[in-house]
Amino acid sequence: MGGMLDKVAGVVYGADYNPEQWDRATWAADLELMRQAGVNLVNVGIFSWAELEPCLGEYRFEWLDDVLDALAAAGIFVNLANATATPPPWFSTCYPEALPVLADGSRLWPGARQAFCPSSPVYREHALRITRLIAERYAEHPALVMWHVSNEIGGRNALCYCDESAAAFRKWLEVRYGTLDELNRAWGTTFWGQRYSEWTQLLPPRRAPTFGNPTHDLDFRRFSSDACLDIYRAERDVIRAVTPDIPVTTNIIPNHRDLDYWRWAPEVDVIAADHYLKAHDPEAHIELALTADVARGLAAGEPWMLMEHSTSAVNWQPRNIAKQPGEMIRNSLQHVARGADSVMFFQWRASRFGAEKYHSAMVPHAGTDSKVWKEVVELGGILSRLHDVVETTLEADVALIFDYESRWALETGSHPTVDVTYLDRVAPLYRATWDSGITVDVVSPDAELTGYKMVLVPSLYITRESTAARIDQFVTAGGHAIVTYMSGIVDEYLHIHPGPHPGAMRDWLGVWVEEFFPLRAGEQVGLDDDSQVEVWTEMLRLDGATPVTTYKDGPLPGVPAVTRHDHGEGTVWYMATRLEDDATARLVNQALKVAGIKPPIPMVTAPSGLEVTRRRGDSGCFLFLINHGSETAHVLAKGHDLVADTAINGRLSLLPGRVAVIQEEAP
Ligand code: GAL
């Protein structure tokens, strides 16, 4: 891993390892099985605080000493947790004030995990204390190559409305606004008579009689994400002071709703992401690809770690669907295809007890005579052949602007319709590029766009002037953009940009909106290309753009639904309505054609469901082909397929469900 875990050669392979759930005979068996699978890294101690400190100030480190010594002796490296993910029962009994509080004022109880307020001073005090003890005790341990701070910080407790959070929120607001006048202006408190005259009047947006102030809500979400980041930073800094040369990270959930990971990315030494398939989604592999691309975006294009995924079913969805034969390997290699230099799972051995005893693992309850174990060993073999892939990167012509804040803002408070949600337009735009074999870099609204040929802008509700200006310059200079409705509407304080919508983008989109016309639940409107739209329409007025399609019926017959504007040297497309996925794909393909963007390889036949990426670097070029579809794909390629370990002499036929990673010959 590019200097990050330099003792660990090749692709990192392993899992969360929870030996505290098992006897010592099982530990010995585990080490032998890890050797068989080719495991080279395990995450240890994530939920072990209560095992290490069963009573306040009473420590039991010996078992962990033994585990780490045994791992070191077996040549397996450790990403060691600081154990703060779940405080022990004694902590919640002594300090009930640290338990999180919901917006309605009710306090959550201990008994699960993550039952703490991220802003709690007493949680921080004890978390830093145990962190320091662990860091000092294991600083020199030969197995230690990385630190794992907490676990999915804020994953279940990001939003806490308690009095400690209120105090921290006030401080955060003082830093952000300086004066109450500034805050009152930003929050628009003249509306509904909300002017604050003392800082002490400010509270988290607790449950109120009706809609709260939207900027108050948004700032609380920003604060909450920052509060989680702050406790991460504090734990990290304790560790860094003890072991300045060992990388520190925390595992994130890239598509999590409560955290703005663009702000986290610079604070971790390596992006470590968790991903679980949405079992109800027949095309869950496309959502996987998007999430992996978000992780790569957070890593600024550099390799990242897949810290957790599952070998088969999870335990926490309503129906936990087992993976089909071959699906786990496809999923794992998909992450690698999209820039991961590690493949790790939750967890090593399936638990016999506890809330996740039905969750799959590398060693299932069924033991080694099982599909899962055989694939775990097979995957280990494949990964060992992918060592040169490590540190290579992907190249993309297309960027997709992804904004956690716009998601918060669009999905809280009152809007023209409840049916406009953020990912709703991200997914089909992404999917259209995925279907065409086009790699997309997911970027923040502050990202530099130079170097890309196209930018996708789904529902960028909050648009800062600087972002709008950057897209404008990008298009003026010859770039291509696709923008969907509910973009460019408000500034970072949620004030509507002056003049007709979309105020921040109107000039270069070549359109303006006279009035929004959201549709009734289930209502469909026809377009002149015979496709149907739903959810959203707008009384669009042209100012330089030309119509691509218009409404045939519904509230706005004859009004443009999709437009094209040749602006400067480039082109910008505007989707003023919620197109069907096929119509979205047609438009994206038209725009890709105009922009001259092509997939990375020539196909002989390109059945749907073939995923293609290329990683490139000093060690060579690696073409990843993953056939999620039901037909054989025929591809022109030359090199060595590292999955099947065979030469490819010009043409490859890839059966449904199979993966090839071709180390390409230099041209
Ligand atoms: C993750 C979590 C793990 C485990 C896993 C189960 O969100 O970090 O500890 O619970 O889910 O899928």
XYZ file of C-alpha atoms and ligand atoms in Angstrom:
679
model
C 0.000 0.000 0.000
C 1.962 2.913 -1.350
C 4.159 3.529 1.666
C 1.119 3.538 3.920
C 1.466 -0.036 5.076
C 4.820 -0.701 3.591
C 5.488 -3.839 5.597
C 2.444 -5.485 4.003
C 3.361 -6.637 0.530
C 0.816 -6.700 -2.299
C -2.926 -6.313 -1.936
C -4.006 -6.230 1.710
C -6.300 -9.166 2.530
C -8.057 -9.817 5.807
C -10.890 -8.946 8.167
C -12.015 -7.660 11.520
C -10.682 -10.291 13.895
C -12.446 -10.650 17.242
C -10.511 -13.336 19.150
C -12.063 -12.196 22.442
C -15.135 -14.193 21.376
C -13.173 -17.452 21.122
C -11.007 -19.831 23.152
C -7.302 -20.261 22.611
C -7.640 -23.501 20.668
C -9.705 -21.566 18.131
C -7.039 -18.842 17.989
C -4.487 -21.446 16.932
C -6.863 -22.834 14.300
C -7.530 -19.295 13.091
C -3.856 -18.628 12.440
C -3.556 -21.761 10.342
C -6.688 -20.868 8.361
C -5.458 -17.303 7.851
C -2.271 -18.737 6.400
C -4.304 -20.952 4.056
C -6.381 -18.005 2.874
C -3.380 -15.715 2.411
C -4.555 -13.184 5.018
C -1.903 -10.556 5.710
C -3.752 -7.974 7.867
C -6.434 -8.140 10.560
C -8.276 -5.384 12.405
C -8.106 -6.238 16.093
C -9.783 -4.937 19.231
C -12.477 -2.735 17.700
C -15.115 -3.537 20.325
C -12.784 -4.602 23.117
C -12.850 -1.701 25.581
C -14.983 -3.629 28.098
C -12.637 -6.624 27.773
C -9.546 -4.482 28.297
C -10.990 -2.394 31.125
C -13.895 -4.341 32.676
C -14.108 -1.874 35.594
C -12.880 1.687 35.744
C -9.101 1.585 36.097
C -8.864 -2.227 36.151
C -7.006 -3.464 33.099
C -6.707 -6.833 31.352
C -4.312 -6.493 28.448
C -2.701 -9.914 28.653
C -5.077 -11.626 26.225
C -4.448 -8.909 23.646
C -0.681 -9.188 24.208
C -0.953 -12.892 23.430
C -3.122 -12.375 20.347
C -0.749 -9.804 18.887
C 2.310 -11.942 19.676
C 0.731 -14.944 17.991
C -0.206 -12.899 14.928
C 3.303 -11.479 14.700
C 4.785 -14.953 14.969
C 2.476 -16.081 12.144
C 3.588 -13.149 9.956
C 0.163 -11.477 10.001
C 0.064 -7.730 10.501
C -2.369 -5.813 12.658
C -4.443 -2.709 12.217
C -4.960 -2.154 15.926
C -8.080 -0.442 17.215
C -8.022 1.982 20.106
C -11.186 0.223 21.309
C -13.332 3.335 21.712
C -16.195 2.286 19.411
C -18.325 1.197 22.362
C -17.754 2.381 25.920
C -18.132 -0.349 28.582
C -21.294 -0.695 30.700
C -19.544 0.858 33.723
C -19.024 4.010 31.717
C -22.720 4.516 30.940
C -23.641 3.697 34.528
C -21.177 6.251 35.939
C -21.876 8.887 33.273
C -25.458 8.627 31.994
C -25.130 12.219 30.786
C -22.889 10.912 27.973
C -25.714 8.889 26.414
C -27.078 10.388 23.191
C -30.371 12.297 23.069
C -32.857 12.390 20.181
C -34.500 15.505 18.780
C -37.601 14.862 20.911
C -35.497 14.932 24.095
C -35.579 11.193 24.772
C -32.266 9.683 25.817
C -31.008 6.461 24.254
C -29.975 3.634 26.542
C -26.815 1.549 26.524
C -27.017 -2.117 25.556
C -26.135 -1.933 21.866
C -23.090 -0.015 20.608
C -22.019 3.584 19.985
C -24.241 4.826 22.814
C -22.392 8.053 23.397
C -22.715 11.683 22.473
C -19.870 12.700 20.133
C -19.534 16.008 22.007
C -19.484 14.489 25.499
C -16.453 15.797 27.449
C -16.452 12.784 29.765
C -16.581 10.328 26.864
C -13.665 12.199 25.315
C -11.700 12.094 28.568
C -12.068 8.332 28.952
C -11.678 7.584 25.238
C -8.402 9.494 25.154
C -7.248 7.766 28.334
C -7.787 4.231 26.962
C -6.365 5.312 23.597
C -3.147 6.505 25.242
C -2.774 3.287 27.232
C -3.215 1.142 24.129
C -0.959 3.295 21.975
C 1.827 3.252 24.565
C 1.529 -0.451 25.284
C 1.669 -1.570 21.645
C 3.726 1.214 20.045
C 6.683 -1.048 19.384
C 4.778 -4.239 18.684
C 6.129 -5.942 15.550
C 2.641 -6.807 14.278
C 1.434 -3.194 14.379
C 1.268 -1.458 10.978
C -1.775 0.782 11.321
C -4.206 2.274 13.846
C -7.966 1.874 13.553
C -9.661 4.690 15.469
C -13.091 3.780 16.831
C -15.473 2.307 14.232
C -17.703 4.014 11.682
C -17.684 7.147 13.827
C -21.097 8.803 13.849
C -22.599 5.873 11.959
C -25.419 5.581 14.476
C -24.949 8.510 16.857
C -23.903 11.506 14.773
C -26.927 13.614 15.651
C -27.163 14.180 19.398
C -29.436 16.904 20.791
C -28.312 16.835 24.457
C -27.168 19.816 26.522
C -23.481 18.966 25.959
C -24.166 19.021 22.220
C -25.986 22.327 22.640
C -22.925 23.848 24.326
C -20.599 22.516 21.633
C -22.979 23.681 18.886
C -22.931 27.226 20.327
C -19.143 27.270 20.280
C -19.149 25.999 16.708
C -21.609 28.735 15.724
C -19.489 31.410 17.408
C -16.485 30.303 15.363
C -18.546 30.203 12.175
C -20.352 33.516 12.543
C -18.413 35.584 15.075
C -21.408 37.729 15.951
C -25.076 37.109 16.528
C -25.889 39.689 13.866
C -24.048 37.583 11.329
C -25.839 34.450 12.528
C -29.225 36.164 12.402
C -28.525 37.321 8.869
C -27.336 33.888 7.738
C -30.282 32.082 9.308
C -32.788 34.620 8.042
C -34.266 34.922 11.519
C -36.438 37.858 10.541
C -38.718 35.158 9.140
C -41.139 33.884 11.836
C -39.586 36.222 14.388
C -36.617 34.072 15.350
C -33.988 36.747 16.084
C -31.477 35.592 18.718
C -30.185 38.171 21.191
C -27.956 35.927 23.384
C -25.792 32.944 22.425
C -27.375 30.956 25.264
C -30.701 31.047 23.404
C -29.245 28.825 20.698
C -30.146 25.145 20.913
C -29.901 22.130 18.643
C -32.962 21.994 16.363
C -34.998 19.991 18.855
C -38.493 18.858 18.025
C -40.622 21.963 17.554
C -44.296 22.612 16.730
C -43.664 22.874 12.992
C -40.889 23.238 10.417
C -37.714 24.553 11.943
C -35.414 27.137 10.436
C -33.712 25.311 7.530
C -30.338 27.023 7.997
C -30.420 26.146 11.692
C -31.044 22.509 10.681
C -28.270 22.566 8.090
C -25.756 24.164 10.447
C -26.608 21.557 13.070
C -25.851 18.829 10.547
C -22.577 20.527 9.644
C -21.747 20.860 13.328
C -22.649 17.214 14.026
C -20.394 15.950 11.247
C -17.612 18.211 12.553
C -18.196 17.016 16.155
C -17.643 13.426 15.018
C -14.556 14.506 13.115
C -13.337 16.344 16.180
C -13.446 13.290 18.437
C -11.673 11.313 15.681
C -8.960 13.970 15.516
C -8.504 14.010 19.271
C -8.047 10.212 19.385
C -5.769 10.288 16.358
C -3.589 12.990 17.863
C -3.048 10.978 21.049
C -1.909 8.056 18.884
C 0.252 10.233 16.631
C 2.074 11.665 19.601
C 3.078 8.126 20.599
C 3.721 6.573 17.154
C 4.252 9.420 14.674
C 5.291 7.050 11.885
C 2.377 4.628 11.960
C -0.597 5.540 9.767
C -3.895 6.245 11.483
C -7.323 5.852 9.964
C -10.943 5.244 10.783
C -13.385 3.274 8.677
C -15.997 5.408 6.954
C -19.248 4.650 5.139
C -18.807 6.771 1.977
C -22.517 7.106 1.232
C -23.547 7.738 4.850
C -26.100 10.430 5.252
C -24.907 12.121 8.436
C -21.254 12.855 7.686
C -19.572 15.189 5.238
C -16.587 13.085 4.354
C -15.027 15.747 2.124
C -14.083 17.391 5.413
C -12.779 14.110 6.863
C -10.640 13.039 3.933
C -7.599 15.231 4.710
C -7.604 14.070 8.340
C -6.991 10.349 7.785
C -3.697 8.882 6.600
C -5.538 6.520 4.282
C -9.178 6.403 3.234
C -10.678 3.200 4.628
C -14.217 2.504 3.458
C -16.910 -0.005 4.405
C -19.507 -1.196 1.937
C -22.429 -3.603 2.182
C -24.586 -4.636 -0.770
C -28.206 -3.516 -0.742
C -29.651 -6.998 -1.084
C -33.038 -5.772 -2.327
C -31.407 -4.046 -5.316
C -30.992 -6.387 -8.314
C -28.304 -4.021 -9.590
C -26.549 -3.605 -6.274
C -23.198 -3.897 -8.048
C -23.799 -0.480 -9.649
C -24.388 1.094 -6.254
C -21.221 -0.713 -5.123
C -19.307 0.873 -8.015
C -20.589 4.337 -7.148
C -19.672 3.934 -3.481
C -16.206 2.691 -4.422
C -15.822 5.727 -6.672
C -16.834 7.995 -3.782
C -14.105 6.330 -1.704
C -11.585 6.912 -4.494
C -12.752 10.521 -4.767
C -12.212 10.982 -1.030
C -8.735 9.530 -1.524
C -8.181 12.204 -4.212
C -7.698 9.460 -6.800
C -5.062 7.605 -4.799
C -5.489 3.982 -3.712
C -7.760 3.413 -0.725
C -8.606 0.561 1.596
C -11.755 -1.504 1.483
C -11.932 -2.031 5.236
C -15.160 -4.034 5.463
C -17.555 -5.847 3.200
C -19.238 -9.223 3.530
C -18.434 -12.671 2.229
C -22.175 -13.365 1.912
C -25.322 -12.235 3.780
C -25.374 -9.480 6.383
C -27.652 -9.617 9.425
C -29.203 -6.176 9.570
C -31.353 -5.856 6.459
C -34.985 -6.990 6.502
C -34.104 -9.949 4.264
C -30.462 -10.944 4.263
C -29.766 -12.484 0.904
C -26.791 -14.834 0.611
C -24.316 -14.208 -2.205
C -24.438 -16.432 -5.252
C -21.362 -18.515 -6.105
C -18.774 -16.133 -7.525
C -20.562 -13.002 -6.322
C -18.194 -12.332 -3.435
C -15.170 -12.489 -5.721
C -16.876 -10.184 -8.190
C -17.731 -7.720 -5.428
C -14.231 -7.794 -3.971
C -12.499 -7.338 -7.320
C -14.946 -4.576 -8.239
C -13.567 -2.551 -5.353
C -10.016 -3.269 -6.520
C -11.034 -2.334 -10.069
C -12.084 1.041 -8.667
C -8.889 1.777 -6.780
C -8.930 -0.276 -3.577
C -5.570 -1.758 -2.609
C -7.142 -3.890 0.084
C -9.945 -6.408 0.406
C -11.161 -6.819 3.961
C -14.285 -8.220 5.529
C -16.440 -7.998 8.566
C -15.461 -10.444 10.002
C -12.922 -13.258 10.178
C -14.962 -15.938 11.990
C -18.764 -15.926 12.254
C -19.831 -15.236 15.855
C -21.774 -17.836 17.838
C -23.572 -15.169 19.859
C -24.498 -11.533 19.841
C -26.451 -9.270 17.528
C -24.559 -10.282 14.395
C -24.380 -14.054 14.757
C -26.153 -14.513 11.415
C -23.672 -12.250 9.602
C -21.432 -14.042 7.141
C -17.671 -14.171 7.704
C -14.510 -15.523 6.090
C -14.876 -18.638 8.269
C -18.609 -19.415 8.255
C -20.490 -21.493 10.834
C -20.434 -24.295 8.258
C -16.637 -24.417 8.464
C -14.220 -24.995 5.631
C -16.292 -27.430 3.573
C -18.336 -24.532 2.264
C -18.774 -22.251 -0.729
C -17.714 -19.237 1.335
C -14.450 -20.692 2.615
C -13.483 -22.114 -0.790
C -14.045 -18.711 -2.367
C -12.127 -17.012 0.442
C -9.122 -19.210 -0.370
C -9.608 -18.711 -4.110
C -9.802 -14.938 -3.653
C -6.613 -14.994 -1.584
C -4.876 -16.747 -4.475
C -6.152 -14.205 -7.017
C -5.121 -11.262 -4.848
C -1.634 -12.669 -4.436
C -1.265 -12.434 -8.220
C -2.463 -8.809 -8.237
C 0.522 -7.462 -6.281
C 1.599 -5.177 -9.124
C -1.827 -3.557 -9.212
C -1.009 -1.932 -5.864
C -0.357 1.825 -6.137
C -1.733 2.057 -9.687
C -4.558 4.548 -10.261
C -7.541 5.134 -12.555
C -8.003 7.862 -15.108
C -11.363 9.453 -15.823
C -12.691 11.914 -18.386
C -15.880 12.479 -16.427
C -16.344 14.021 -12.973
C -19.509 13.788 -10.899
C -19.993 16.505 -8.300
C -21.152 14.851 -5.072
C -22.338 17.012 -2.215
C -23.268 15.717 1.229
C -24.575 19.174 2.207
C -27.024 19.331 -0.686
C -28.352 15.966 0.430
C -28.910 17.263 3.963
C -30.513 20.438 2.727
C -32.785 18.802 0.160
C -33.976 16.111 2.504
C -34.803 18.184 5.598
C -37.455 20.855 5.982
C -40.096 21.989 3.556
C -39.593 21.979 -0.207
C -41.767 22.131 -3.317
C -42.197 18.330 -3.113
C -41.137 15.481 -0.869
C -40.332 13.434 -3.962
C -37.090 15.199 -4.855
C -34.308 13.408 -3.008
C -30.609 13.755 -3.561
C -29.374 10.328 -4.668
C -32.403 9.988 -6.939
C -30.582 11.853 -9.742
C -27.036 10.850 -8.775
C -27.832 7.171 -9.350
C -29.203 7.260 -12.934
C -26.527 9.655 -14.199
C -23.860 7.444 -12.695
C -25.554 4.324 -13.981
C -25.639 5.640 -17.534
C -21.876 6.161 -17.520
C -21.312 2.775 -15.835
C -23.374 1.065 -18.531
C -21.225 2.693 -21.194
C -17.980 1.572 -19.557
C -16.989 5.145 -18.730
C -15.041 5.738 -15.518
C -16.266 8.606 -13.385
C -14.320 10.451 -10.699
C -16.553 11.540 -7.845
C -15.448 15.009 -6.767
C -16.432 17.633 -4.223
C -18.160 20.888 -5.221
C -14.824 22.605 -4.530
C -12.845 20.383 -6.895
C -10.787 21.669 -9.790
C -12.416 20.496 -13.048
C -9.583 21.192 -15.458
C -8.477 17.993 -17.133
C -11.937 16.464 -17.342
C -14.007 16.478 -20.511
C -17.391 16.287 -18.831
C -18.939 17.105 -15.487
C -22.185 15.644 -14.137
C -24.090 17.885 -11.741
C -27.033 16.054 -10.167
C -29.274 18.101 -7.849
C -26.547 20.433 -6.621
C -29.138 22.263 -4.557
C -26.586 24.296 -2.608
C -24.374 26.000 -5.149
C -21.736 28.432 -3.994
C -20.852 31.205 -6.449
C -17.337 29.764 -6.664
C -18.634 26.340 -7.751
C -20.938 27.878 -10.332
C -18.069 30.008 -11.673
C -15.823 26.945 -11.935
C -18.402 25.009 -13.965
C -18.993 28.078 -16.137
C -15.245 28.394 -16.848
C -14.992 24.672 -17.484
C -17.734 24.775 -20.122
C -16.534 28.058 -21.603
C -13.136 26.471 -22.112
C -14.626 23.524 -24.033
C -15.929 21.204 -21.302
C -19.328 19.538 -21.305
C -21.781 19.514 -18.419
C -25.065 17.808 -17.584
C -27.057 19.555 -14.876
C -30.306 18.300 -13.355
C -33.185 20.199 -11.739
C -32.860 21.496 -8.189
C -29.287 22.587 -8.890
C -28.040 26.131 -8.426
C -31.010 27.137 -6.294
C -29.585 28.289 -2.937
C -26.309 29.527 -1.464
C -24.484 27.958 1.480
C -26.924 29.652 3.909
C -29.882 28.259 1.960
C -30.832 31.723 0.713
C -32.294 31.573 -2.767
C -29.901 33.053 -5.311
C -31.354 36.368 -6.527
C -33.665 36.429 -9.530
C -35.310 33.515 -11.290
C -34.096 29.962 -10.570
C -31.527 28.541 -10.929
C -29.846 31.759 -9.913
C -26.299 30.474 -9.689
C -26.392 28.776 -13.093
C -29.036 30.591 -15.128
C -26.624 32.545 -17.301
C -24.600 29.646 -18.582
C -27.453 27.127 -18.664
C -29.219 29.454 -21.081
C -32.564 28.938 -19.349
C -34.547 30.351 -16.469
C -37.444 28.990 -14.473
C -40.655 30.947 -14.255
C -42.322 28.545 -11.827
C -41.849 25.045 -10.422
C -44.557 22.537 -11.351
C -43.991 19.429 -9.199
C -46.273 16.554 -10.112
C -48.827 14.684 -8.034
C -47.856 11.320 -6.526
C -47.710 8.758 -9.333
C -48.562 11.320 -12.055
C -46.786 10.775 -15.361
C -46.251 13.274 -18.148
C -45.331 12.400 -21.739
C -42.462 13.899 -23.716
C -42.308 14.373 -27.470
C -39.796 11.502 -27.729
C -42.534 9.245 -26.288
C -40.825 8.737 -22.934
C -42.562 9.514 -19.640
C -41.428 11.681 -16.760
C -42.612 12.016 -13.197
C -42.089 13.879 -9.917
C -40.883 17.202 -11.282
C -41.496 19.671 -14.115
C -40.696 23.377 -14.447
C -42.076 26.274 -16.453
C -38.759 26.675 -18.244
C -37.959 29.758 -20.333
C -35.208 29.716 -22.912
C -32.464 32.311 -22.958
C -29.906 30.964 -25.401
C -30.472 27.225 -24.957
C -32.355 25.078 -27.458
C -34.937 22.428 -26.565
C -33.961 18.766 -26.843
C -37.343 17.429 -25.744
C -40.612 19.100 -24.739
C -43.681 18.024 -22.759
C -46.533 16.604 -24.817
C -49.073 16.784 -22.005
C -49.290 17.419 -18.258
C -49.319 20.930 -16.819
C -46.813 22.362 -19.311
C -47.487 21.091 -22.869
C -44.998 22.475 -25.371
C -42.531 23.635 -22.710
C -38.925 22.362 -22.976
C -38.079 19.502 -20.619
C -34.445 19.026 -21.617
C -32.247 21.701 -23.177
C -28.839 22.091 -24.727
C -26.780 25.257 -24.601
C -23.590 25.712 -26.577
C -21.693 28.014 -24.291
C -18.193 29.246 -25.123
C -16.284 26.306 -26.538
C -18.417 23.715 -24.706
C -21.949 22.483 -24.210
C -24.217 22.298 -21.214
C -27.328 20.108 -21.016
C -30.101 20.787 -18.550
C -32.636 18.197 -17.418
C -35.589 20.106 -16.021
C -37.529 16.946 -15.232
C -37.149 13.460 -13.844
C -36.455 11.388 -16.939
C -36.806 7.627 -16.968
C -33.493 5.805 -16.635
C -33.433 4.859 -20.328
C -34.034 8.447 -21.399
C -31.328 9.615 -18.985
C -28.955 7.082 -20.522
C -29.805 8.257 -24.046
C -29.070 11.836 -23.117
C -25.846 10.952 -21.311
C -24.694 8.929 -24.321
C -25.523 11.789 -26.664
C -23.518 14.150 -24.480
C -20.609 11.677 -24.217
C -20.574 11.459 -28.001
C -20.543 15.212 -28.425
C -17.713 15.353 -25.876
C -15.777 12.591 -27.685
C -15.570 10.344 -24.614
C -15.083 6.630 -25.244
C -14.793 3.509 -23.044
C -11.272 2.231 -22.357
C -11.343 -0.720 -24.790
C -12.923 -1.799 -28.029
C -15.635 -4.418 -27.520
C -16.534 -7.046 -30.022
C -19.844 -7.429 -28.271
C -20.689 -5.371 -25.228
C -23.532 -7.046 -23.372
C -25.139 -5.066 -20.632
C -23.611 -5.626 -17.236
C -19.976 -5.662 -18.336
C -17.911 -3.459 -16.058
C -14.618 -2.164 -17.416
C -11.908 -0.106 -15.737
C -8.194 0.343 -16.191
C -5.594 0.942 -13.490
C -2.254 2.282 -14.605
C 1.050 3.068 -12.945
C 4.777 2.387 -12.916
C 4.136 -1.338 -12.575
C 2.006 -1.518 -15.720
C -1.546 -1.358 -17.023
C -4.312 -3.533 -15.650
C -7.611 -3.942 -17.433
C -10.431 -5.075 -15.144
C -13.388 -6.788 -16.800
C -16.268 -7.931 -14.619
C -19.224 -9.613 -16.255
C -22.306 -8.992 -14.103
C -24.602 -9.795 -17.024
C -26.096 -12.983 -18.377
C -24.282 -13.090 -21.732
C -20.686 -13.832 -22.639
C -18.683 -10.689 -23.385
C -16.143 -10.658 -26.200
C -13.377 -8.141 -25.807
C -10.220 -7.318 -27.728
C -7.263 -7.473 -25.352
C -3.705 -8.724 -25.125
C -1.748 -9.667 -22.042
C -1.974 -11.976 -19.078
C -5.205 -12.611 -17.194
C -4.148 -12.625 -13.551
C -7.438 -14.167 -12.402
C -7.352 -17.262 -14.619
C -3.531 -17.026 -14.815
C -3.537 -17.462 -18.596
C -2.286 -15.569 -21.610
C -4.800 -13.538 -23.665
C -3.742 -13.245 -27.273
C -6.060 -10.701 -28.811
C -9.548 -11.738 -27.919
C -11.118 -12.682 -24.610
C -14.503 -14.297 -24.104
C -15.670 -13.602 -20.575
C -18.467 -15.843 -19.323
C -21.345 -14.438 -17.260
C -20.295 -13.912 -13.658
C -16.563 -14.072 -14.378
C -13.812 -11.550 -13.808
C -10.588 -10.990 -15.734
C -7.739 -8.705 -14.690
C -5.482 -8.424 -17.686
C -1.962 -7.204 -17.199
C -1.667 -5.560 -20.587
C 1.314 -5.734 -22.843
C 2.946 -2.402 -23.478
C 1.733 -1.124 -26.884
C -20.455 -2.400 9.892
C -19.737 -2.370 11.229
C -19.271 -3.752 11.653
C -20.365 -4.756 11.467
C -20.843 -4.714 10.037
C -21.941 -5.710 9.752
O -21.237 -1.269 9.701
O -18.612 -1.529 11.167
O -18.868 -3.702 13.004
O -21.417 -4.470 12.319
O -21.363 -3.436 9.768
O -22.388 -5.616 8.418
